[in-house]
Each structure stands twice: as structure tokens, then as C-alpha cells.
Amino acid sequence: MKPKIAFFDFTSCEGCQLTVVDSLQTNVGLLDMVEIVQFREAMTEKGTDYQIAFVEGSCTRESDEDRLRAIREQADVVVALGACAHLGGINAIRNIYSIDEVRDEVYGDKGEWYETYQPRPIDAVIAVDAVIPGCPIDRDEFIAVVTQVLQGREPRIPDHPVCIECKLNETVCMYLRGEICLGPISRAGCGAICPKYGFGCVGCRGMISNPNLESMEEVLEQYGRTLEEARAKMSMFLTYQTLEEGES
Amino acid sequence: MQPAKILPKSAFPGWIDFLKRSYTVVGPKAMHGQTVFGEIETADDLTLEYNQSVIPPKKYLVPQREVLIEYKLDGTEVEAKFNEEATVVFGVHTCDLHAIKLLDLIFSKGFTDQHYAAHRDNTIIIGYECLTTCGPESFCRSMGTASAPESAYDLHIIDMGSDYFIQIGTERGEALFTGYDGVFTATEPDYARMNGTLSDKWQRFPYRLDVDVTEIPDLLAESYHSDHWQELADICLACGMCTQVCPTCYCFDIRDEVDVTLSVGKRVRSWDSCQIDSFALVAGGHNFRETRAARQRHRFMRKGKYQFDATGMVGCVGCGRCATACLVDITPIKTFNELYRRQQQQPEEVEA
Ligand code: SF4
Ligand code: SF4
Ligand code: SF4
Ligand code: SF4
Ligand code: SF4
């Protein structure tokens, strides 16, 4: 029997789901291997007897938690799909403000009508078995992770800095171009695509598990950049993690 | 040894065009202020006066990613894949020639690595004599790698101003002139000019190590318990750039990539780095080189001692690439000199 898989979206731009649809076009064989029972982005049916759940988006309100728990209850394997689900990501930028300020700013005097709280990654609510990082996800990595899950293996996501891939591309380091780059503390796997096209890495795949932050600070100083500038870069995807750090 | 050739510079572009008819030709090219090895169309694409390329030409012998075998998951088919592309690698610096010599030794030790051998068989190496040192991080003079080694090249080019003096290393190197008539056999006066060019060059190559290259293996052995490894670890980002750019690093990872229908797969070899956290991670989640200090030590032990023990050649050729790449300025010059300074200070504390 083919495993049944389902896709769920929470607060997100749906770019990762679009990438999934995109990757299916070049990997149609996947459709022979699994049965997709729920995928709002691509179909109307809503089957609930899935074994593998892909969750896109961050959790941004209490009612999301119930939905996430129901998914966890049903699925044998839960995979976080993309930076919003993995990190809180862009949605969590607003966490530097209080929830009342955010309500005021967005909904004005109707603030009370809407349910919302501080955005968080899904693993702040439920246990997650695997992560496909990135904003958006990489289509090849998506296929590779699905394949490994189908094989019953634990998916392998790199846990070393982006710099290694950047050097393989023989890209001129952003620091030598007078720019900031979070590559030395960010998770590789994207092929260092941002520096390749002239942008410093903003860490959309999250930080590596063992970053040398003190040394990163020295690199900034040595190249005439400030910690504030680096923090600004980190706020794009890593606000949730940075605030957690600050509290603990 | 065949007599050397003289190629007038005016004939050089024509010779490249001639080679292009039979081979893929790669060589040093300028890119955004750096030099990278890449495919060339005409002699104009080449930058022969270059400082170190970012990634060494070893990428043509040990590709960053290489399919070793392809198979069906039901076991009915397994096919080994070997490189078949005839390539001429042009303009390899002398230190990189030494590095290729080392790779030849490593990959033929015990069981010959057939994939490496296939690349080596199909790749013609044309060396290019360095006449000035590459930059402040290069210490080829100290490592004894500023002259071309006797093996490793098929042809070796020495720039003599208006023409090139071309040493013949192998028959297949010499065959690159078969059917090309713009080249001459070197005469006595050419050899004299060539020797003059080579003896003049040394004034432009400073020694940069305080320790003699022959003492490096012992120095490393005695430094195994040095505090210096922890000092390096404090600033190291574990980014792995130093190993990716090193011409003598050859560590690889092998993974199976299975297609999504679980019917066919490839076994892929790709470059690994001893500096990243997961390098020494083995089954069961054990990591026998978990700390950055252990990994920095391992890296320098390999360069200075382990490869020497295994092959008789010191594992660093002094190119300086790792130092140029490192954002926190961990360099072999500073490291070897610092270990030496500490050894000299405490000569009696050498028991390892
Ligand atoms: S991770 Fe990026 S692409 Fe994916 S849903 Fe979130 S914002 Fe969109
Ligand atoms: S550009 Fe960024 S990722 Fe690339 S080497 Fe420099 S710091 Fe590392
Ligand atoms: S370079 Fe950084 S920001 Fe860009 S895709 Fe890679 S991890 Fe994301
Ligand atoms: S260790 Fe550094 S200097 Fe030595 S060969 Fe490797 S890259 Fe060159
Ligand atoms: S390049 Fe420098 S910081 Fe990166 S792993 Fe090597 S020594 Fe450490």
C-alpha cells in the first residue's frame, strides 16, 4: 500500500508548497510512490488518513496549536516545510513588538476581533521528525528528503556553514566586497546561492547547531562591520531564535 | 628525457587552437579579481601570470562530486562509472604539481583508486613555472615546492620573455606537438637562457618558515599535546574553507542517492572536510573528533606528519590558499612558526 501524505499550511506565503508542486512536475515518479490525500494548494479532497504530514508555515495563534496537535496525533512522520515552519521565520520578525502594539498597528481599533499571538516555529508546539529548511525550500532537497523518508531513513540535512559551498563555487567572499554575510554561522545546503548572486547570507536555513558566535563577532569587527548590522541581518529569519536566546 | 621545445609566444595562440581540436582545455582564468580554473576557448582566456587559483586544479582529478557507480535497487545491474573526457589542464603552478604528485601516491597506495586513475589517465597536465611568489601567504620556498617535481607533469612551461621553454615530462606530453609545426627543438643557448631564468627567480622567493621542512614531521609529533590547538579552536569557525581550497586535501564522503521511485540509485563521492562538526560522526551518533581543537590538530598533523609518514612527502605544499580563505587568519605559516617557537622555548619537554 502506498503511504498517504498530506500537506498543511499555517501562516506562510505558500511559496514552499508552490515549490513542492514545481518539484512534482520534474519528479512525477513520486506520484507512483505515495498517495496525496490532502494538499489545499493543488486539490480539493481532504483525506484525513495520512501517515506523513508536511507542515508549511508558522504557528501564530492558539487555535493553530490544536490543529498542529491533531496532525501530530494522526501522522507517523511530521516534516516541517520551509523557514516559517522550521524557524518561525519572517512571521516572527514582529515578535520584537508586544502583541498589543502589533494588533494596534495592523487592525487598528478592530484589534480585539482577531485571534493572534507571537509567531513560533511548529516545533515549539509539537515534536517534528524532519525539517526541510530554506525560504523557500530547495526542490531537490524536498525530493531527497521524501525519498529518504520512503526508505525509512532519517533525512540528512547539512549541519555545517554555508561558507564551504560558497568556496566550492569560487565566489568572492562578501566580506572582501565590504558586505556582511551570515554564511559562517548558517546552515549550508542551498549551494550558497545568495553570495553567488552578490547578497550576503541571511540564514534562511537556520543557524548551524554549533556556531562560533564569539569568533563571528571578531570577523565583523575585523572587516569593519558592527554587531548591530549583523543583528539586523539575523532579524529576517532568526528573530524567534535570537529572542529565545536573550531570554534563556 | 626528450630534448625540450621552444615555442615562440607568437605561436602560442595557434598551439592552443590546435590542442582544442582534440581536447577540452582548462586553465587559469581571471574572475572578479580572483583566478579560477575553467574551460578556455582561446589563448586570450588564459591568465598565466596568476596568483593561486581559489580551488586548485585537483578538481579535475578528484571532482567535487563524482558518480562512482549506478545501480538498480533490485540488484540486477551495477555499473561503475569512469571519467572518459580527454582534458588538458594548462598552467599548473609548481606547488600544485607537487600536490598532484602526492595525490598520485595516496590514490595508488594499497588498492589503486580506479576512478582517480581514470581521471589521471585522461588528464594531461601542463605545468607553469612560477617566477615570483604568489603572495604573502605562500611559502613554497620553505616547503621546497617552488620548482617543478620530476614527475607529475606531461609538459612544463618556463616563460623566457619572447618564447616559452617547454620541458617534456612524458611521451603523451610530447605528442601534443605532433602535427603542429610552430615549435622548435631547444638548443644549447636556449638551455643556458632557461637556467639563467630559473636561477634569477630565487631572489623573489623569501623563506617564510622559521623551521626547516625536514623538521616539520618531528615538530608536529612533539606538538600533539600543545595548547595551541585550543587557541586555534577558539577562533575557528569550523567552516571548512581551508580544506576545500587545499590541493593536498582529498577526504571524501560517499553517499547513495536513490531516485524517488526507489528503483535506481547512484553512489556519489563528494569532498568532505575534517573541520566540520559531522566529519568524524559514525554510526550510533559517536563523534571521535567532536571539538574544534581536535579537528585543528588533526588538520595540521595530517599536513605536517601523517601524510609524510604515509608517502614520504609532507602534506602541505605551501600554496597559502587556506590562509587566504580563512576569515579568522589561521595560517600554516603562523601555526608552524608558533609551534616551532614553543618547541625551542621548552626543548626538554618533548616527550609525547
Ligand atoms: S519559508 Fe519562505 S517561501 Fe516558505 S512559506 Fe515561508 S515565507 Fe513562504
Ligand atoms: S560570502 Fe559568506 S558564505 Fe561565502 S565565504 Fe564569505 S562569509 Fe562565507
Ligand atoms: S545563502 Fe543563506 S539566505 Fe541565501 S539561501 Fe543560502 S542559507 Fe538562505
Ligand atoms: S595546508 Fe594550506 S598552504 Fe598547505 S597545501 Fe594546503 S592550502 Fe596550501
Ligand atoms: S578556514 Fe579558518 S575558520 Fe574556517 S575551518 Fe579553516 S581554520 Fe577554521
XYZ file of C-alpha atoms and ligand atoms in Angstrom:
640
model
C 0.000 0.000 0.000
C 1.285 3.424 -0.875
C 1.912 5.720 2.052
C -0.570 8.547 2.274
C 0.797 12.029 2.588
C -0.812 15.348 3.345
C 0.260 18.975 3.148
C -0.861 21.596 5.614
C -0.364 25.315 5.643
C -0.242 27.683 8.555
C 0.946 31.277 8.432
C 3.088 31.450 5.307
C 3.285 32.773 1.806
C 2.689 29.290 0.356
C 5.923 29.607 -1.593
C 7.156 26.305 -0.216
C 4.013 24.487 -1.311
C 4.437 26.036 -4.744
C 7.956 24.653 -4.780
C 6.532 21.223 -3.970
C 4.112 21.497 -6.899
C 7.013 22.618 -9.036
C 9.220 19.706 -7.992
C 6.440 17.222 -8.785
C 6.486 18.353 -12.393
C 10.023 17.067 -12.825
C 9.621 14.095 -10.461
C 6.270 12.657 -11.478
C 7.513 9.259 -10.279
C 6.777 10.401 -6.736
C 3.073 10.202 -7.506
C 3.500 6.460 -8.111
C 5.041 6.068 -4.694
C 2.646 7.981 -2.484
C -0.964 8.936 -2.384
C -1.542 12.596 -1.679
C -4.733 12.809 0.358
C -4.698 16.488 1.290
C -2.998 19.424 -0.415
C -5.070 22.592 -0.438
C -2.703 24.302 -2.835
C -3.279 21.655 -5.525
C -6.516 19.696 -4.848
C -9.914 19.902 -3.191
C -10.141 16.490 -1.468
C -9.348 16.408 2.227
C -8.414 12.891 3.294
C -7.515 12.506 6.949
C -5.916 9.045 6.981
C -2.351 10.201 6.181
C 0.899 8.803 7.572
C 3.288 11.567 6.522
C 2.437 15.217 7.117
C 4.288 18.177 5.622
C 3.607 21.349 7.501
C 4.283 24.744 5.993
C 4.006 27.987 7.937
C 4.464 29.120 11.479
C 2.086 28.813 14.356
C 0.637 32.267 15.013
C -2.460 31.742 17.195
C -3.765 29.417 19.832
C -6.194 27.663 17.516
C -3.211 26.695 15.319
C -1.928 24.659 18.225
C -4.999 22.407 18.234
C -4.684 21.874 14.520
C -0.982 21.042 14.863
C -1.666 18.583 17.676
C -4.307 16.856 15.582
C -1.800 16.490 12.758
C 0.776 15.099 15.150
C -1.775 12.693 16.527
C -2.566 11.299 13.073
C 0.823 11.314 11.322
C 3.680 8.891 11.889
C 6.129 11.385 10.425
C 5.822 15.168 10.635
C 8.083 17.224 8.399
C 8.473 20.995 8.787
C 8.455 22.542 5.344
C 10.436 25.744 4.966
C 11.704 28.524 7.180
C 8.289 29.609 8.515
C 7.607 26.173 9.981
C 11.234 25.434 10.828
C 12.237 28.748 12.388
C 9.160 30.933 12.796
C 10.925 32.811 10.061
C 9.705 36.059 8.602
C 6.446 35.940 10.578
C 8.397 36.139 13.800
C 10.022 39.477 12.953
C 7.050 41.125 14.675
C 7.989 39.427 17.947
C 10.211 42.358 18.835
C 6.961 44.266 19.499
C 4.351 43.454 22.095
C 1.269 41.707 20.822
C -0.862 44.788 21.614
C 1.345 47.050 19.543
C 1.107 44.609 16.657
C -2.700 44.382 16.904
C -2.946 48.161 17.005
C -0.680 48.639 14.033
C -2.346 46.060 11.818
C -6.005 46.105 12.784
C -6.380 49.497 14.431
C -9.486 49.725 16.633
C -10.666 46.291 15.369
C -7.668 44.669 17.048
C -9.791 42.747 19.521
C -11.670 40.961 16.739
C -8.695 38.899 15.620
C -7.049 35.940 17.214
C -3.245 36.162 17.161
C -0.209 35.633 19.341
C 3.566 35.603 18.997
C 4.522 33.533 15.931
C 6.640 30.460 16.573
C 8.138 27.500 14.754
C 5.998 24.384 14.802
C 8.471 22.511 16.981
C 7.604 24.977 19.739
C 4.211 23.195 19.779
C 4.658 19.637 18.543
C 7.539 17.216 18.018
C 8.929 17.372 14.495
C 10.667 14.401 12.882
C 12.405 16.129 9.992
C 12.985 19.576 8.586
C 13.299 20.804 5.041
C 14.876 24.207 5.614
C 15.022 27.308 3.473
C 12.899 30.156 2.201
C 11.667 28.776 0.000
C 12.661 25.114 0.259
C 15.002 23.685 -2.336
C 13.084 21.435 -4.732
C 15.869 18.855 -4.987
C 16.234 18.710 -1.256
C 12.485 18.189 -0.949
C 12.653 15.203 -3.275
C 15.754 13.870 -1.485
C 14.079 14.129 1.927
C 10.897 12.436 0.690
C 12.984 9.651 -0.813
C 14.823 9.117 2.455
C 11.569 9.074 4.415
C 10.169 6.500 1.956
C 13.299 4.416 2.527
C 12.702 4.631 6.245
C 15.883 6.624 6.790
C 16.391 9.730 8.823
C 16.815 12.584 6.328
C 20.261 14.146 6.336
C 20.320 17.910 6.279
C 23.754 19.581 6.332
C 24.892 20.997 9.643
C 27.921 22.976 8.575
C 28.406 26.577 7.428
C 27.326 27.967 4.060
C 30.962 29.088 3.520
C 32.006 25.592 2.473
C 29.638 25.632 -0.505
C 30.486 29.249 -1.247
C 34.143 28.347 -1.553
C 33.304 25.444 -3.858
C 31.566 27.983 -6.108
C 34.774 30.063 -6.011
C 32.682 33.104 -5.146
C 34.455 36.234 -3.885
C 33.663 36.404 -0.174
C 31.120 39.120 0.685
C 33.422 40.381 3.441
C 36.065 41.162 0.821
C 33.367 43.117 -1.001
C 32.611 45.140 2.121
C 29.332 43.364 2.858
C 28.026 41.346 5.776
C 27.296 37.661 5.372
C 25.924 35.188 7.907
C 27.456 32.297 5.993
C 29.927 31.274 8.736
C 27.100 30.522 11.201
C 24.330 29.483 8.804
C 23.364 26.025 7.636
C 24.586 25.003 4.196
C 22.607 23.050 1.644
C 21.445 25.880 -0.588
C 24.637 25.881 -2.661
C 25.487 29.318 -1.216
C 23.169 30.837 -3.755
C 22.920 34.299 -2.149
C 26.647 35.160 -2.166
C 26.822 33.688 -5.648
C 24.437 36.412 -6.777
C 26.008 39.123 -4.669
C 23.927 39.065 -1.482
C 25.162 38.225 1.977
C 23.529 35.166 3.511
C 20.646 35.967 5.894
C 20.452 32.482 7.339
C 17.129 31.323 5.898
C 18.106 27.704 6.623
C 18.730 28.486 10.266
C 21.928 28.512 12.246
C 24.212 25.501 12.438
C 23.912 23.696 15.752
C 27.358 24.695 16.945
C 28.161 28.205 15.672
C 31.249 30.035 16.936
C 29.486 33.306 17.729
C 32.405 34.945 19.547
C 34.610 34.416 16.549
C 31.852 35.626 14.224
C 31.847 38.877 16.186
C 35.565 39.203 15.636
C 35.159 38.664 11.930
C 32.637 41.516 11.863
C 34.996 43.770 13.726
C 37.967 42.828 11.601
C 36.073 43.686 8.446
C 34.773 46.953 9.875
C 31.181 45.884 10.429
C 29.126 46.103 13.597
C 27.176 43.614 15.627
C 24.069 45.739 15.085
C 24.360 45.315 11.335
C 24.692 41.563 11.767
C 21.693 41.505 14.116
C 19.674 43.356 11.501
C 20.526 40.614 9.013
C 19.644 37.943 11.537
C 16.261 39.524 12.245
C 14.959 38.388 8.855
C 14.730 34.685 9.717
C 16.171 34.270 13.170
C 14.208 36.712 15.329
C 12.443 33.913 17.205
C 15.767 32.198 17.983
C 17.509 35.456 18.895
C 14.742 36.412 21.346
C 14.722 32.906 22.866
C 18.498 33.163 23.371
C 18.046 36.527 25.044
C 15.511 35.090 27.493
C 17.411 31.967 28.442
C 64.254 12.535 -21.217
C 63.387 14.088 -24.576
C 65.030 17.355 -25.580
C 62.986 20.395 -24.601
C 60.991 22.503 -27.044
C 60.943 26.201 -27.755
C 57.583 27.744 -28.529
C 57.684 31.390 -29.652
C 54.952 33.356 -27.861
C 53.614 34.438 -31.235
C 52.847 30.771 -31.955
C 51.204 30.126 -28.598
C 47.581 31.024 -29.542
C 47.825 28.785 -32.586
C 49.030 25.886 -30.450
C 46.077 26.315 -28.059
C 43.698 26.271 -31.049
C 45.475 23.133 -32.229
C 45.004 21.445 -28.821
C 41.360 22.482 -28.707
C 40.700 20.299 -31.728
C 41.370 17.140 -29.721
C 40.907 18.106 -26.082
C 38.880 20.025 -23.597
C 41.399 22.636 -22.465
C 41.147 24.172 -18.996
C 43.409 26.722 -17.395
C 43.630 29.722 -15.059
C 41.141 32.479 -15.867
C 40.585 35.841 -14.216
C 37.224 36.118 -12.458
C 36.160 39.064 -10.281
C 39.729 39.757 -9.226
C 40.431 36.109 -8.419
C 41.786 33.293 -10.541
C 39.758 30.156 -11.152
C 40.476 27.165 -13.329
C 37.884 26.830 -16.064
C 37.425 25.870 -19.670
C 39.139 28.097 -22.195
C 38.182 28.747 -25.786
C 41.222 30.674 -26.978
C 44.611 31.654 -25.565
C 43.085 35.051 -24.701
C 41.010 33.421 -21.963
C 44.135 32.331 -20.083
C 45.758 34.334 -17.315
C 49.146 32.716 -16.972
C 50.574 35.362 -14.636
C 48.315 34.491 -11.762
C 48.427 34.139 -8.041
C 46.897 30.997 -6.606
C 43.591 29.861 -8.066
C 40.810 29.749 -5.472
C 40.305 25.979 -5.847
C 43.341 24.051 -7.043
C 43.384 22.152 -10.354
C 42.949 18.977 -8.321
C 39.250 19.459 -9.070
C 39.922 17.824 -12.430
C 41.385 14.712 -10.808
C 39.120 14.458 -7.784
C 35.897 16.203 -8.780
C 33.881 17.902 -6.072
C 31.093 15.496 -6.882
C 31.532 12.297 -8.835
C 29.229 9.384 -9.559
C 31.162 6.179 -8.809
C 28.556 3.579 -9.636
C 24.996 3.414 -10.867
C 22.749 0.538 -9.921
C 19.262 -0.866 -9.803
C 17.883 -1.381 -6.342
C 16.703 -4.900 -7.176
C 20.366 -5.828 -7.628
C 20.101 -6.749 -11.303
C 22.538 -4.105 -12.500
C 25.609 -2.398 -11.134
C 27.806 -0.298 -13.351
C 30.981 1.516 -12.388
C 31.391 4.962 -13.951
C 34.745 6.316 -15.061
C 35.826 9.608 -16.477
C 36.345 9.494 -20.218
C 36.857 13.135 -21.109
C 40.313 13.890 -22.501
C 41.343 17.129 -20.814
C 44.425 19.266 -20.925
C 44.980 21.204 -17.711
C 47.061 24.196 -18.572
C 49.222 26.384 -16.374
C 49.565 24.353 -13.177
C 51.876 26.056 -10.661
C 54.842 24.166 -9.276
C 53.351 23.741 -5.790
C 50.221 22.270 -7.355
C 52.389 19.867 -9.336
C 53.872 18.669 -6.051
C 50.347 18.287 -4.699
C 49.359 16.158 -7.707
C 52.421 14.001 -7.076
C 51.190 13.491 -3.527
C 47.665 12.647 -4.693
C 49.148 10.116 -7.117
C 50.890 8.414 -4.204
C 47.833 8.479 -1.966
C 45.363 7.171 -4.522
C 47.660 4.355 -5.638
C 48.569 3.162 -2.151
C 47.125 -0.258 -1.382
C 44.240 -0.638 -3.778
C 44.521 1.759 -6.678
C 41.564 4.109 -6.771
C 40.253 3.362 -10.235
C 38.167 6.486 -10.503
C 41.155 8.671 -9.717
C 43.290 6.638 -12.120
C 40.744 7.158 -14.903
C 40.905 10.915 -14.384
C 44.662 10.848 -14.249
C 44.891 8.781 -17.442
C 42.658 11.171 -19.329
C 44.108 14.375 -17.956
C 47.242 15.894 -19.413
C 48.997 18.246 -17.032
C 50.906 21.221 -18.350
C 52.879 22.897 -15.609
C 53.839 26.545 -15.497
C 56.969 27.627 -13.675
C 56.346 30.287 -11.034
C 58.862 33.081 -11.438
C 57.649 35.078 -8.477
C 55.932 34.094 -5.231
C 52.134 34.214 -5.206
C 51.603 36.425 -2.184
C 52.346 36.928 1.490
C 50.676 33.659 2.495
C 52.640 31.474 0.093
C 55.696 29.684 1.451
C 56.608 27.311 -1.338
C 60.298 28.201 -0.944
C 60.220 26.954 2.630
C 58.398 23.782 1.624
C 60.720 23.051 -1.273
C 57.901 23.193 -3.813
C 58.877 26.267 -5.834
C 60.478 24.114 -8.539
C 58.654 21.558 -10.631
C 58.891 17.999 -9.317
C 60.353 15.403 -11.645
C 57.121 13.531 -12.185
C 53.547 14.883 -12.216
C 53.671 16.964 -15.376
C 53.412 15.977 -19.020
C 54.823 19.285 -20.197
C 56.240 22.127 -18.157
C 56.436 25.687 -19.410
C 59.017 28.282 -18.452
C 58.428 31.834 -19.595
C 61.626 33.236 -21.139
C 60.286 36.564 -22.362
C 59.756 36.251 -26.092
C 59.336 32.488 -26.062
C 58.424 29.562 -23.889
C 60.887 26.857 -22.912
C 58.892 23.635 -22.676
C 60.214 20.665 -20.749
C 58.905 17.295 -21.829
C 57.762 15.093 -18.958
C 56.058 12.258 -20.817
C 55.556 10.863 -24.247
C 51.922 11.881 -24.312
C 53.085 15.390 -23.425
C 55.449 15.428 -26.333
C 52.684 14.104 -28.572
C 50.824 17.386 -28.029
C 53.198 18.829 -30.649
C 52.719 16.031 -33.148
C 51.374 17.635 -36.288
C 51.992 21.153 -35.028
C 54.879 22.874 -36.767
C 55.255 26.161 -34.862
C 57.600 24.632 -32.286
C 61.386 24.110 -32.297
C 63.825 21.828 -30.555
C 65.728 23.639 -27.800
C 69.421 24.274 -28.417
C 72.357 24.819 -26.061
C 71.850 28.608 -25.863
C 68.142 28.021 -25.026
C 69.134 25.757 -22.131
C 71.572 28.421 -20.921
C 68.846 31.091 -21.034
C 66.440 28.778 -19.242
C 68.953 28.103 -16.472
C 69.504 31.849 -16.140
C 65.759 32.451 -15.791
C 65.489 29.791 -13.105
C 68.482 30.957 -11.062
C 67.272 34.567 -11.179
C 63.910 33.692 -9.741
C 65.056 32.750 -6.245
C 65.595 36.324 -5.094
C 61.815 36.763 -5.449
C 61.038 33.786 -3.192
C 61.524 34.528 0.512
C 61.703 31.780 3.130
C 58.719 32.224 5.412
C 59.049 29.391 7.892
C 61.475 29.523 10.790
C 61.602 25.742 10.837
C 63.212 23.616 8.154
C 60.794 21.485 6.160
C 62.632 18.296 7.112
C 61.963 19.038 10.789
C 58.217 19.569 10.377
C 57.111 15.943 10.924
C 59.001 15.792 14.236
C 57.792 19.236 15.225
C 54.196 18.119 14.746
C 54.771 14.872 16.620
C 56.131 16.841 19.564
C 53.282 19.354 19.399
C 50.498 16.810 19.726
C 49.664 17.977 23.250
C 50.267 21.662 22.573
C 47.863 24.260 23.974
C 47.991 25.937 20.621
C 45.261 23.709 19.168
C 42.769 25.070 21.672
C 43.858 28.627 20.878
C 43.157 27.988 17.211
C 39.863 26.307 18.073
C 38.713 29.380 19.989
C 38.694 31.427 16.808
C 37.994 28.739 14.202
C 34.529 28.921 12.640
C 34.621 25.242 11.594
C 33.661 26.484 8.162
C 35.846 24.058 6.239
C 37.055 26.604 3.697
C 40.720 25.846 4.458
C 40.327 22.232 3.420
C 38.159 22.884 0.384
C 40.861 25.048 -1.163
C 43.789 22.807 -0.230
C 45.492 20.976 -3.110
C 46.515 18.075 -0.866
C 43.200 17.533 0.923
C 41.392 14.551 -0.531
C 38.945 13.442 2.165
C 35.617 12.497 0.726
C 32.186 11.364 1.718
C 30.316 8.658 -0.148
C 26.558 8.618 -0.249
C 23.909 6.711 -2.080
C 21.386 8.828 -3.906
C 18.327 6.826 -4.720
C 15.693 8.081 -7.110
C 12.254 8.816 -5.727
C 10.706 5.663 -7.201
C 13.257 3.603 -5.235
C 14.272 1.728 -8.380
C 17.663 3.140 -9.404
C 20.481 4.730 -7.454
C 23.881 6.333 -7.727
C 26.814 6.117 -5.370
C 28.298 9.593 -5.222
C 31.632 10.706 -3.862
C 31.986 14.341 -2.830
C 34.552 16.412 -0.963
C 34.343 16.349 2.795
C 36.139 18.478 5.362
C 37.790 17.405 8.590
C 36.940 20.826 10.017
C 33.170 20.443 10.118
C 31.338 19.029 13.119
C 29.994 15.927 11.404
C 33.263 14.767 9.830
C 34.068 12.127 12.417
C 30.471 11.235 13.182
C 29.964 7.485 12.950
C 27.136 5.003 13.459
C 25.444 5.318 16.810
C 25.960 9.057 16.906
C 29.533 8.836 18.197
C 31.915 11.574 17.142
C 35.562 10.828 17.729
C 36.723 14.340 16.868
C 34.000 16.402 18.406
C 35.938 19.500 19.412
C 37.319 22.132 17.078
C 40.668 21.776 18.846
C 40.870 18.079 17.990
C 39.986 18.891 14.400
C 42.519 21.714 14.018
C 45.165 19.443 15.430
C 44.150 16.695 13.066
C 44.345 19.035 10.100
C 47.865 20.223 10.884
C 49.025 16.747 11.895
C 47.916 15.493 8.522
C 49.670 18.296 6.684
C 52.859 18.100 8.674
C 53.202 14.499 9.721
C 50.611 11.861 8.811
C 50.914 12.258 5.067
C 54.693 12.297 5.374
C 54.531 9.035 7.314
C 52.311 7.518 4.648
C 54.023 8.751 1.481
C 57.369 10.335 2.311
C 56.036 13.728 1.178
C 54.992 16.455 3.606
C 51.256 17.056 3.132
C 51.475 20.814 2.727
C 52.947 22.352 -0.408
C 52.943 25.918 0.920
C 50.484 27.381 -1.586
C 48.876 29.598 1.043
C 45.317 29.089 -0.204
C 43.987 28.053 3.205
C 45.366 31.220 4.765
C 43.815 33.404 2.074
C 40.440 31.720 2.512
C 40.327 31.754 6.312
C 38.261 34.641 7.705
C 39.942 34.413 11.111
C 43.510 34.311 9.846
C 44.508 30.816 10.898
C 47.523 30.241 8.654
C 50.089 27.467 8.292
C 52.957 29.960 8.387
C 51.849 31.328 11.743
C 50.930 27.895 13.064
C 54.167 26.123 12.121
C 56.225 29.078 13.339
C 54.341 29.279 16.615
C 54.698 25.556 17.284
C 58.399 25.864 16.499
C 58.819 28.854 18.791
C 57.223 26.920 21.654
C 59.327 23.869 20.934
C 62.506 25.974 21.017
C 61.455 27.554 24.309
C 60.972 24.235 26.045
C 63.401 21.903 24.385
C 63.311 19.335 27.142
C 59.521 18.981 27.285
C 59.338 16.937 24.149
C 58.050 13.656 25.499
C 54.820 12.938 23.640
S 9.537 29.654 4.198
Fe 9.512 31.388 2.799
S 8.707 30.560 0.901
Fe 8.223 29.092 2.500
S 6.182 29.670 3.137
Fe 7.616 30.718 4.484
S 7.890 32.730 3.564
Fe 6.995 31.397 2.014
S 30.486 35.155 1.225
Fe 29.582 34.449 3.129
S 29.256 32.285 2.805
Fe 30.748 32.962 1.281
S 32.740 32.625 2.231
Fe 32.175 34.723 2.660
S 31.204 34.614 4.661
Fe 31.232 32.530 3.869
S 22.847 31.817 1.282
Fe 21.844 31.961 3.280
S 19.996 33.200 2.945
Fe 20.732 32.518 0.938
S 19.565 30.657 0.508
Fe 21.515 30.039 1.495
S 21.037 29.929 3.686
Fe 19.380 31.085 2.695
S 47.662 23.447 4.032
Fe 47.303 25.462 3.140
S 49.291 26.127 2.398
Fe 49.433 23.922 2.752
S 48.946 22.989 0.780
Fe 47.023 23.116 1.915
S 46.104 25.068 1.300
Fe 48.255 25.120 0.661
S 39.043 28.359 7.152
Fe 39.726 29.109 9.139
S 37.832 29.334 10.315
Fe 37.356 28.023 8.568
S 37.641 25.920 9.354
Fe 39.565 26.565 8.398
S 40.773 27.379 10.079
Fe 38.659 27.298 10.781
